[in-house]
mmCIF file of C-alpha atoms and ligand atoms in Angstrom:
data_model
loop_
_atom_site.group_PDB
_atom_site.id
_atom_site.type_symbol
_atom_site.label_atom_id
_atom_site.label_comp_id
_atom_site.label_asym_id
_atom_site.label_seq_id
_atom_site.Cartn_x
_atom_site.Cartn_y
_atom_site.Cartn_z
ATOM 1 C CA MET A 1 276.429 183.781 158.264
ATOM 2 C CA LYS A 2 274.736 180.515 158.669
ATOM 3 C CA VAL A 3 270.966 181.268 160.003
ATOM 4 C CA LEU A 4 268.723 178.851 161.742
ATOM 5 C CA VAL A 5 265.186 179.655 161.236
ATOM 6 C CA THR A 6 263.286 178.158 164.418
ATOM 7 C CA ARG A 7 259.752 177.575 162.848
ATOM 8 C CA ARG A 8 258.939 178.043 158.953
ATOM 9 C CA LEU A 9 257.377 181.215 158.445
ATOM 10 C CA PRO A 10 254.823 182.345 156.050
ATOM 11 C CA GLU A 11 255.803 181.032 151.686
ATOM 12 C CA THR A 12 257.354 185.207 150.694
ATOM 13 C CA VAL A 13 259.169 185.680 154.289
ATOM 14 C CA MET A 14 260.580 181.705 153.415
ATOM 15 C CA GLY A 15 261.483 182.943 149.953
ATOM 16 C CA ARG A 16 263.766 185.933 150.569
ATOM 17 C CA LEU A 17 265.493 183.958 152.692
ATOM 18 C CA GLU A 18 266.633 181.504 150.153
ATOM 19 C CA LYS A 19 267.300 184.074 147.316
ATOM 20 C CA ALA A 20 268.900 186.167 150.171
ATOM 21 C CA ASN A 21 273.433 186.569 148.974
ATOM 22 C CA GLU A 22 274.508 187.401 152.412
ATOM 23 C CA ILE A 23 273.412 184.288 153.459
ATOM 24 C CA THR A 24 275.967 180.979 153.563
ATOM 25 C CA GLU A 25 273.546 178.662 154.913
ATOM 26 C CA LEU A 26 270.116 177.890 155.987
ATOM 27 C CA ARG A 27 268.730 175.891 158.409
ATOM 28 C CA VAL A 28 264.764 175.902 158.892
ATOM 29 C CA ASN A 29 263.215 173.844 161.884
ATOM 30 C CA PRO A 30 261.594 170.815 159.083
ATOM 31 C CA HIS A 31 259.315 169.621 162.030
ATOM 32 C CA ASP A 32 255.869 171.160 161.769
ATOM 33 C CA ARG A 33 256.135 171.963 165.393
ATOM 34 C CA THR A 34 258.668 173.764 168.010
ATOM 35 C CA LEU A 35 262.170 173.198 168.278
ATOM 36 C CA THR A 36 262.516 170.858 171.469
ATOM 37 C CA ARG A 37 265.402 172.434 173.867
ATOM 38 C CA ASP A 38 268.196 169.929 172.330
ATOM 39 C CA GLU A 39 267.696 171.375 168.644
ATOM 40 C CA LEU A 40 267.511 174.801 169.863
ATOM 41 C CA GLU A 41 270.863 174.471 172.045
ATOM 42 C CA GLU A 42 272.403 172.524 169.064
ATOM 43 C CA GLY A 43 271.646 175.463 165.605
ATOM 44 C CA THR A 44 272.514 177.865 168.177
ATOM 45 C CA ALA A 45 275.744 176.507 168.437
ATOM 46 C CA TRP A 46 275.867 175.780 164.721
ATOM 47 C CA CYS A 47 274.543 179.287 163.410
ATOM 48 C CA ASP A 48 275.440 182.968 164.076
ATOM 49 C CA ILE A 49 272.137 184.255 163.452
ATOM 50 C CA LEU A 50 268.689 182.619 165.207
ATOM 51 C CA LEU A 51 265.377 184.255 163.607
ATOM 52 C CA SER A 52 263.604 182.714 167.540
ATOM 53 C CA GLN A 53 259.672 182.338 167.816
ATOM 54 C CA LEU A 54 257.821 183.630 170.712
ATOM 55 C CA VAL A 55 257.408 180.428 172.559
ATOM 56 C CA ASP A 56 261.537 179.836 171.688
ATOM 57 C CA PRO A 57 263.264 180.478 175.312
ATOM 58 C CA VAL A 58 266.014 182.207 174.841
ATOM 59 C CA ASP A 59 267.952 182.981 177.777
ATOM 60 C CA ALA A 60 271.475 183.111 178.599
ATOM 61 C CA ALA A 61 272.468 179.446 178.834
ATOM 62 C CA LEU A 62 270.984 179.695 175.483
ATOM 63 C CA MET A 63 273.135 182.126 174.244
ATOM 64 C CA ASP A 64 276.769 180.134 176.340
ATOM 65 C CA CYS A 65 276.113 177.704 173.369
ATOM 66 C CA ASN A 66 278.214 180.267 170.824
ATOM 67 C CA SER A 67 279.608 182.799 171.920
ATOM 68 C CA GLU A 68 280.414 184.610 168.995
ATOM 69 C CA LEU A 69 275.820 184.820 167.735
ATOM 70 C CA LYS A 70 275.720 187.711 165.848
ATOM 71 C CA LEU A 71 271.833 188.880 166.031
ATOM 72 C CA ILE A 72 269.164 187.603 168.290
ATOM 73 C CA ALA A 73 265.903 188.352 165.762
ATOM 74 C CA ASN A 74 262.131 187.456 167.227
ATOM 75 C CA TYR A 75 259.320 186.556 165.231
ATOM 76 C CA ALA A 76 257.258 188.850 167.823
ATOM 77 C CA VAL A 77 256.845 191.929 169.058
ATOM 78 C CA GLY A 78 256.491 190.569 172.224
ATOM 79 C CA TYR A 79 259.263 188.873 173.579
ATOM 80 C CA ASN A 80 259.500 187.870 177.022
ATOM 81 C CA ASN A 81 261.299 184.851 176.001
ATOM 82 C CA ILE A 82 264.262 186.924 175.207
ATOM 83 C CA ASP A 83 266.594 188.197 178.248
ATOM 84 C CA VAL A 84 267.359 191.086 176.283
ATOM 85 C CA PRO A 85 269.715 192.159 179.519
ATOM 86 C CA ALA A 86 271.737 188.974 179.027
ATOM 87 C CA ALA A 87 272.408 189.702 175.319
ATOM 88 C CA THR A 88 273.305 193.171 175.915
ATOM 89 C CA GLU A 89 275.798 191.584 178.148
ATOM 90 C CA ARG A 90 276.991 188.920 175.659
ATOM 91 C CA GLY A 91 277.020 191.257 173.121
ATOM 92 C CA ILE A 92 274.300 190.463 171.267
ATOM 93 C CA PRO A 93 271.527 192.522 169.552
ATOM 94 C CA VAL A 94 268.059 191.520 169.342
ATOM 95 C CA THR A 95 264.917 192.915 167.518
ATOM 96 C CA ASN A 96 261.381 192.590 167.622
ATOM 97 C CA THR A 97 258.434 192.742 165.212
ATOM 98 C CA PRO A 98 256.635 196.175 166.267
ATOM 99 C CA GLY A 99 254.261 198.235 164.277
ATOM 100 C CA VAL A 100 252.932 196.168 162.275
ATOM 101 C CA LEU A 101 250.991 193.455 164.131
ATOM 102 C CA ASP A 102 248.525 196.749 166.091
ATOM 103 C CA ASP A 103 246.060 196.823 163.890
ATOM 104 C CA SER A 104 245.146 193.172 163.288
ATOM 105 C CA THR A 105 245.586 192.847 167.657
ATOM 106 C CA ALA A 106 243.067 195.397 167.839
ATOM 107 C CA ASP A 107 241.126 193.910 165.625
ATOM 108 C CA LEU A 108 240.972 190.275 166.781
ATOM 109 C CA THR A 109 240.448 192.047 170.540
ATOM 110 C CA TRP A 110 237.195 193.213 168.656
ATOM 111 C CA VAL A 111 236.261 189.414 167.525
ATOM 112 C CA LEU A 112 236.398 188.434 170.737
ATOM 113 C CA LEU A 113 234.867 191.284 172.466
ATOM 114 C CA MET A 114 231.428 191.122 169.650
ATOM 115 C CA ALA A 115 232.030 187.202 169.803
ATOM 116 C CA VAL A 116 231.236 187.502 173.977
ATOM 117 C CA ALA A 117 228.852 189.849 174.233
ATOM 118 C CA ARG A 118 226.955 188.704 171.352
ATOM 119 C CA ARG A 119 227.093 184.972 172.295
ATOM 120 C CA ILE A 120 228.789 184.500 168.263
ATOM 121 C CA VAL A 121 230.794 181.356 169.389
ATOM 122 C CA GLU A 122 227.252 179.646 171.327
ATOM 123 C CA ALA A 123 225.117 180.542 168.476
ATOM 124 C CA ASP A 124 227.119 178.569 165.850
ATOM 125 C CA ARG A 125 227.030 175.704 167.587
ATOM 126 C CA TYR A 126 223.545 175.740 168.749
ATOM 127 C CA MET A 127 222.888 175.984 164.510
ATOM 128 C CA ARG A 128 225.520 173.109 163.867
ATOM 129 C CA GLY A 129 223.549 171.310 166.748
ATOM 130 C CA GLY A 130 220.054 171.488 164.926
ATOM 131 C CA GLU A 131 219.089 172.650 167.831
ATOM 132 C CA TYR A 132 217.342 175.655 166.206
ATOM 133 C CA GLU A 133 214.047 175.421 165.502
ATOM 134 C CA GLY A 134 212.426 178.999 165.367
ATOM 135 C CA TRP A 135 213.053 182.779 166.412
ATOM 136 C CA ALA A 136 212.573 183.274 170.148
ATOM 137 C CA PRO A 137 212.550 186.637 172.238
ATOM 138 C CA THR A 138 214.682 185.692 174.306
ATOM 139 C CA LEU A 139 216.685 183.033 171.946
ATOM 140 C CA LEU A 140 220.342 183.960 172.861
ATOM 141 C CA MET A 141 219.796 186.979 174.026
ATOM 142 C CA GLY A 142 223.115 188.615 174.704
ATOM 143 C CA THR A 143 225.188 191.859 175.669
ATOM 144 C CA ASP A 144 224.497 195.466 174.040
ATOM 145 C CA VAL A 145 228.456 196.238 172.807
ATOM 146 C CA HIS A 146 227.840 200.067 171.725
ATOM 147 C CA HIS A 147 227.566 202.818 173.990
ATOM 148 C CA LYS A 148 229.073 201.088 176.455
ATOM 149 C CA THR A 149 232.754 201.638 178.236
ATOM 150 C CA LEU A 150 235.361 199.420 177.516
ATOM 151 C CA GLY A 151 238.134 199.637 179.447
ATOM 152 C CA ILE A 152 241.585 199.663 178.247
ATOM 153 C CA VAL A 153 244.806 198.623 180.268
ATOM 154 C CA GLY A 154 247.267 199.790 178.516
ATOM 155 C CA LEU A 155 247.329 202.410 175.695
ATOM 156 C CA GLY A 156 250.012 201.351 173.683
ATOM 157 C CA ARG A 157 249.959 201.196 170.191
ATOM 158 C CA ILE A 158 247.629 198.147 170.226
ATOM 159 C CA GLY A 159 244.900 199.935 173.203
ATOM 160 C CA PHE A 160 245.088 202.868 171.210
ATOM 161 C CA ALA A 161 244.114 200.812 167.348
ATOM 162 C CA LEU A 162 241.699 198.980 170.022
ATOM 163 C CA ALA A 163 240.075 202.829 170.875
ATOM 164 C CA GLN A 164 239.799 203.417 167.369
ATOM 165 C CA ARG A 165 237.156 200.426 167.290
ATOM 166 C CA ALA A 166 235.498 201.851 169.875
ATOM 167 C CA ARG A 167 234.514 204.596 168.501
ATOM 168 C CA GLY A 168 232.849 203.574 166.414
ATOM 169 C CA PHE A 169 230.545 201.473 168.486
ATOM 170 C CA ASP A 170 230.249 205.450 170.400
ATOM 171 C CA MET A 171 231.317 203.630 173.418
ATOM 172 C CA ARG A 172 233.277 205.979 176.595
ATOM 173 C CA ILE A 173 236.991 204.646 176.913
ATOM 174 C CA LEU A 174 239.143 205.212 179.681
ATOM 175 C CA TYR A 175 242.269 203.435 180.022
ATOM 176 C CA SER A 176 244.893 202.951 182.402
ATOM 177 C CA ASP A 177 248.955 202.961 182.829
ATOM 178 C CA LEU A 178 252.080 203.781 183.895
ATOM 179 C CA GLU A 179 251.852 207.146 182.446
ATOM 180 C CA LEU A 180 249.318 209.174 181.094
ATOM 181 C CA LYS A 181 249.297 209.099 177.239
ATOM 182 C CA PRO A 182 249.361 212.687 175.676
ATOM 183 C CA TYR A 183 247.592 210.703 171.460
ATOM 184 C CA ALA A 184 244.358 209.826 174.418
ATOM 185 C CA GLU A 185 242.440 212.906 173.165
ATOM 186 C CA GLU A 186 242.792 211.610 169.824
ATOM 187 C CA VAL A 187 240.475 208.975 170.824
ATOM 188 C CA GLY A 188 238.553 210.568 173.515
ATOM 189 C CA ALA A 189 240.088 207.560 175.949
ATOM 190 C CA GLU A 190 239.590 209.025 179.670
ATOM 191 C CA TYR A 191 242.953 208.454 181.723
ATOM 192 C CA VAL A 192 241.616 206.405 185.631
ATOM 193 C CA ASP A 193 243.850 204.331 188.231
ATOM 194 C CA MET A 194 242.757 200.818 187.717
ATOM 195 C CA TYR A 195 240.657 200.282 190.051
ATOM 196 C CA THR A 196 238.051 203.059 188.549
ATOM 197 C CA LEU A 197 239.177 201.797 185.494
ATOM 198 C CA LEU A 198 237.661 198.366 186.630
ATOM 199 C CA ARG A 199 234.757 199.530 188.263
ATOM 200 C CA GLN A 200 233.007 201.570 185.623
ATOM 201 C CA SER A 201 233.916 199.634 182.763
ATOM 202 C CA ASP A 202 231.551 197.412 181.061
ATOM 203 C CA PHE A 203 234.385 195.478 178.887
ATOM 204 C CA VAL A 204 237.421 195.338 180.337
ATOM 205 C CA SER A 205 240.625 194.755 177.297
ATOM 206 C CA LEU A 206 243.907 193.981 178.674
ATOM 207 C CA HIS A 207 247.223 195.324 177.042
ATOM 208 C CA PRO A 208 250.502 196.469 179.280
ATOM 209 C CA PHE A 209 253.474 195.640 178.463
ATOM 210 C CA TYR A 210 254.362 191.739 179.898
ATOM 211 C CA ASP A 211 257.352 191.966 182.950
ATOM 212 C CA LYS A 212 257.519 190.883 186.432
ATOM 213 C CA LYS A 213 254.817 194.308 187.474
ATOM 214 C CA SER A 214 252.453 193.225 184.930
ATOM 215 C CA HIS A 215 253.134 189.692 186.030
ATOM 216 C CA HIS A 216 248.729 188.687 187.622
ATOM 217 C CA LEU A 217 247.919 191.445 187.082
ATOM 218 C CA ILE A 218 244.499 190.992 187.107
ATOM 219 C CA ASP A 219 243.878 188.337 190.020
ATOM 220 C CA THR A 220 240.814 187.616 192.616
ATOM 221 C CA ARG A 221 240.906 191.161 193.642
ATOM 222 C CA GLU A 222 240.933 192.543 190.872
ATOM 223 C CA LEU A 223 238.616 190.659 189.239
ATOM 224 C CA ARG A 224 235.835 191.741 192.658
ATOM 225 C CA GLU A 225 236.488 195.254 191.846
ATOM 226 C CA MET A 226 235.120 194.215 187.664
ATOM 227 C CA LYS A 227 231.273 194.827 187.692
ATOM 228 C CA ARG A 228 229.323 191.681 187.383
ATOM 229 C CA SER A 229 227.513 191.924 184.221
ATOM 230 C CA ALA A 230 231.570 193.123 182.375
ATOM 231 C CA PHE A 231 234.032 190.803 180.354
ATOM 232 C CA LEU A 232 237.065 190.093 180.572
ATOM 233 C CA ILE A 233 239.538 190.306 176.924
ATOM 234 C CA ASN A 234 242.968 189.291 177.063
ATOM 235 C CA VAL A 235 245.468 189.288 174.142
ATOM 236 C CA SER A 236 248.410 190.565 175.642
ATOM 237 C CA ARG A 237 250.192 187.882 177.373
ATOM 238 C CA GLY A 238 248.310 184.921 179.533
ATOM 239 C CA PRO A 239 250.287 185.397 182.565
ATOM 240 C CA VAL A 240 249.054 189.200 182.806
ATOM 241 C CA VAL A 241 245.690 187.199 184.549
ATOM 242 C CA ASN A 242 246.156 184.454 186.778
ATOM 243 C CA GLU A 243 243.906 181.902 185.082
ATOM 244 C CA LYS A 244 242.898 179.933 188.376
ATOM 245 C CA ALA A 245 241.236 183.283 190.235
ATOM 246 C CA LEU A 246 239.843 183.877 186.497
ATOM 247 C CA VAL A 247 237.992 180.199 186.453
ATOM 248 C CA LYS A 248 236.961 180.838 190.017
ATOM 249 C CA ALA A 249 235.494 184.505 189.535
ATOM 250 C CA LEU A 250 233.306 183.361 186.653
ATOM 251 C CA LYS A 251 232.285 180.472 187.995
ATOM 252 C CA ALA A 252 231.216 182.298 190.554
ATOM 253 C CA GLY A 253 229.100 184.321 188.842
ATOM 254 C CA GLU A 254 231.634 187.758 189.527
ATOM 255 C CA ILE A 255 231.897 188.518 186.030
ATOM 256 C CA ALA A 256 229.817 188.241 183.186
ATOM 257 C CA GLY A 257 232.206 185.982 180.689
ATOM 258 C CA ALA A 258 235.759 186.373 178.958
ATOM 259 C CA ALA A 259 237.680 186.226 175.346
ATOM 260 C CA LEU A 260 240.782 184.662 175.583
ATOM 261 C CA ASP A 261 243.666 184.391 172.904
ATOM 262 C CA VAL A 262 246.192 184.122 175.519
ATOM 263 C CA TYR A 263 246.754 181.604 179.114
ATOM 264 C CA GLU A 264 249.332 181.581 181.076
ATOM 265 C CA ARG A 265 250.780 178.478 181.111
ATOM 266 C CA GLU A 266 250.419 177.852 177.288
ATOM 267 C CA PRO A 267 249.884 175.641 174.927
ATOM 268 C CA ALA A 268 247.715 174.522 178.005
ATOM 269 C CA MET A 269 244.578 176.065 179.613
ATOM 270 C CA GLU A 270 242.636 175.461 183.418
ATOM 271 C CA PRO A 271 240.177 172.301 181.376
ATOM 272 C CA GLU A 272 237.739 174.191 183.112
ATOM 273 C CA LEU A 273 237.770 177.408 180.869
ATOM 274 C CA ALA A 274 236.333 174.861 177.281
ATOM 275 C CA LYS A 275 233.231 173.625 179.155
ATOM 276 C CA MET A 276 232.012 177.570 180.440
ATOM 277 C CA ASP A 277 229.378 178.918 177.787
ATOM 278 C CA ASN A 278 230.293 182.448 178.613
ATOM 279 C CA VAL A 279 233.502 182.653 177.591
ATOM 280 C CA VAL A 280 235.463 182.410 173.998
ATOM 281 C CA ILE A 281 238.788 181.032 173.692
ATOM 282 C CA VAL A 282 241.191 180.825 171.067
ATOM 283 C CA PRO A 283 244.535 180.249 169.897
ATOM 284 C CA HIS A 284 246.871 183.372 170.266
ATOM 285 C CA ILE A 285 246.226 184.121 167.521
ATOM 286 C CA ALA A 286 246.355 187.935 167.661
ATOM 287 C CA SER A 287 248.224 189.192 164.597
ATOM 288 C CA ALA A 288 247.624 186.070 162.164
ATOM 289 C CA SER A 289 246.732 187.600 158.950
ATOM 290 C CA LEU A 290 248.613 186.902 155.812
ATOM 291 C CA GLU A 291 249.763 190.340 155.762
ATOM 292 C CA THR A 292 250.852 190.565 159.202
ATOM 293 C CA ARG A 293 252.282 187.853 159.486
ATOM 294 C CA THR A 294 254.088 188.042 156.101
ATOM 295 C CA ALA A 295 254.900 191.607 157.238
ATOM 296 C CA MET A 296 256.309 190.445 160.406
ATOM 297 C CA GLY A 297 259.035 188.159 158.850
ATOM 298 C CA ASN A 298 259.490 191.221 156.715
ATOM 299 C CA ILE A 299 261.300 192.976 159.719
ATOM 300 C CA ALA A 300 262.612 189.593 160.935
ATOM 301 C CA VAL A 301 264.046 189.094 157.766
ATOM 302 C CA ASP A 302 265.549 192.632 156.264
ATOM 303 C CA ASN A 303 267.274 192.537 159.849
ATOM 304 C CA VAL A 304 268.745 189.761 159.430
ATOM 305 C CA LEU A 305 270.214 191.224 156.274
ATOM 306 C CA ALA A 306 271.215 193.955 157.277
ATOM 307 C CA ARG A 307 273.388 192.560 160.870
ATOM 308 C CA CYS A 308 275.476 190.346 157.285
ATOM 309 C CA ARG A 309 276.219 193.466 155.663
ATOM 310 C CA GLY A 310 277.321 195.416 159.209
ATOM 311 C CA ASP A 311 274.210 198.054 158.603
ATOM 312 C CA ALA A 312 271.675 199.999 161.158
ATOM 313 C CA LEU A 313 268.884 197.336 162.792
ATOM 314 C CA THR A 314 265.860 198.765 162.326
ATOM 315 C CA THR A 315 263.730 197.724 165.268
ATOM 316 C CA CYS A 316 266.880 196.652 167.627
ATOM 317 C CA LEU A 317 265.878 196.815 171.793
ATOM 318 C CA ASN A 318 269.320 197.125 172.926
ATOM 319 C CA PRO A 319 271.062 199.533 170.256
ATOM 320 C CA GLU A 320 274.444 199.085 173.324
ATOM 321 C CA ALA A 321 274.804 195.884 172.653
ATOM 322 C CA VAL A 322 276.304 196.576 168.871
ATOM 323 C CA GLY A 323 278.092 199.699 170.474
HETATM 324 C C1 GLV B 401 252.477 187.853 169.696
HETATM 325 O O1 GLV B 401 251.749 187.166 170.820
HETATM 326 C C2 GLV B 401 253.222 188.488 169.641
HETATM 327 O O2 GLV B 401 253.855 189.169 170.411
HETATM 328 O O3 GLV B 401 254.084 189.626 168.089
HETATM 329 C C1 GLV B 402 214.105 190.109 164.198
HETATM 330 O O1 GLV B 402 213.843 189.631 163.448
HETATM 331 C C2 GLV B 402 212.971 191.234 164.707
HETATM 332 O O2 GLV B 402 212.211 191.511 163.224
HETATM 333 O O3 GLV B 402 212.992 191.791 165.731
#
């Protein structure tokens, strides 16, 4: 089978693809950038299996470039870039990479939470800028994390892993979700409606599944519900937050700060975010550790090879597509 990889993956993952006998031809994006729409369409028309990235829009029109497409293996746990119902209609299975990135994503969430609370990025800039003139009683005072209230919006695998970390800091943990999660008890997380969570939390961290229902879940009204001393952390998908409303709330002092890994119109972001000291911004790197990116690649490759052999797919999102 012919396989298109839309962006180079970690070396050991590429090695597996290059050595696999099941793959007759392997085409890898030669550029250090996302494929253009034309390149993606041309490559999709050529391949049997598409190994896509979360920034590749795999819509019905793309699928229609190739009526023989055998698999879309997305190199991400999120799959809002793929029109899964359209793939199902066309009999194309879609796979993602769940399970292996929960801990790394929770780690990064924790980094952001601590960094914004204790002003780490500002402090680092201060040192590098040669501004440090000696210890001072009120220099770069931040906010404590321990014993505070953490509100987790969406207690899935990643939200749960975040709660585990918060326990070590003796935090009170609240969560909201579409349904009660029985495993919340294991981490002492208390179920509340989202508005209660917003009103009571010192840190609000967003981990919902992104779809129409969670689009702009956090907007002007929700930001107003938060405490003025509270911080918002988002590592899920940018459009979960109305980014313009967030900038307004930050400027008006309606919340104390924000830490973001994702943006509404990536790679763009509201330019004013970059001017605010109480904002920590990183470029969608929550799963970006060598171990995790390799594990994600291995799941994608397992699925590619299983499809070549006609074996069951390990993380299929639409098993009905294969019949
Ligand atoms: C990252 O954002 C992912 O969905 O894997
Ligand atoms: C700070 O360095 C302290 O000794 O309180």
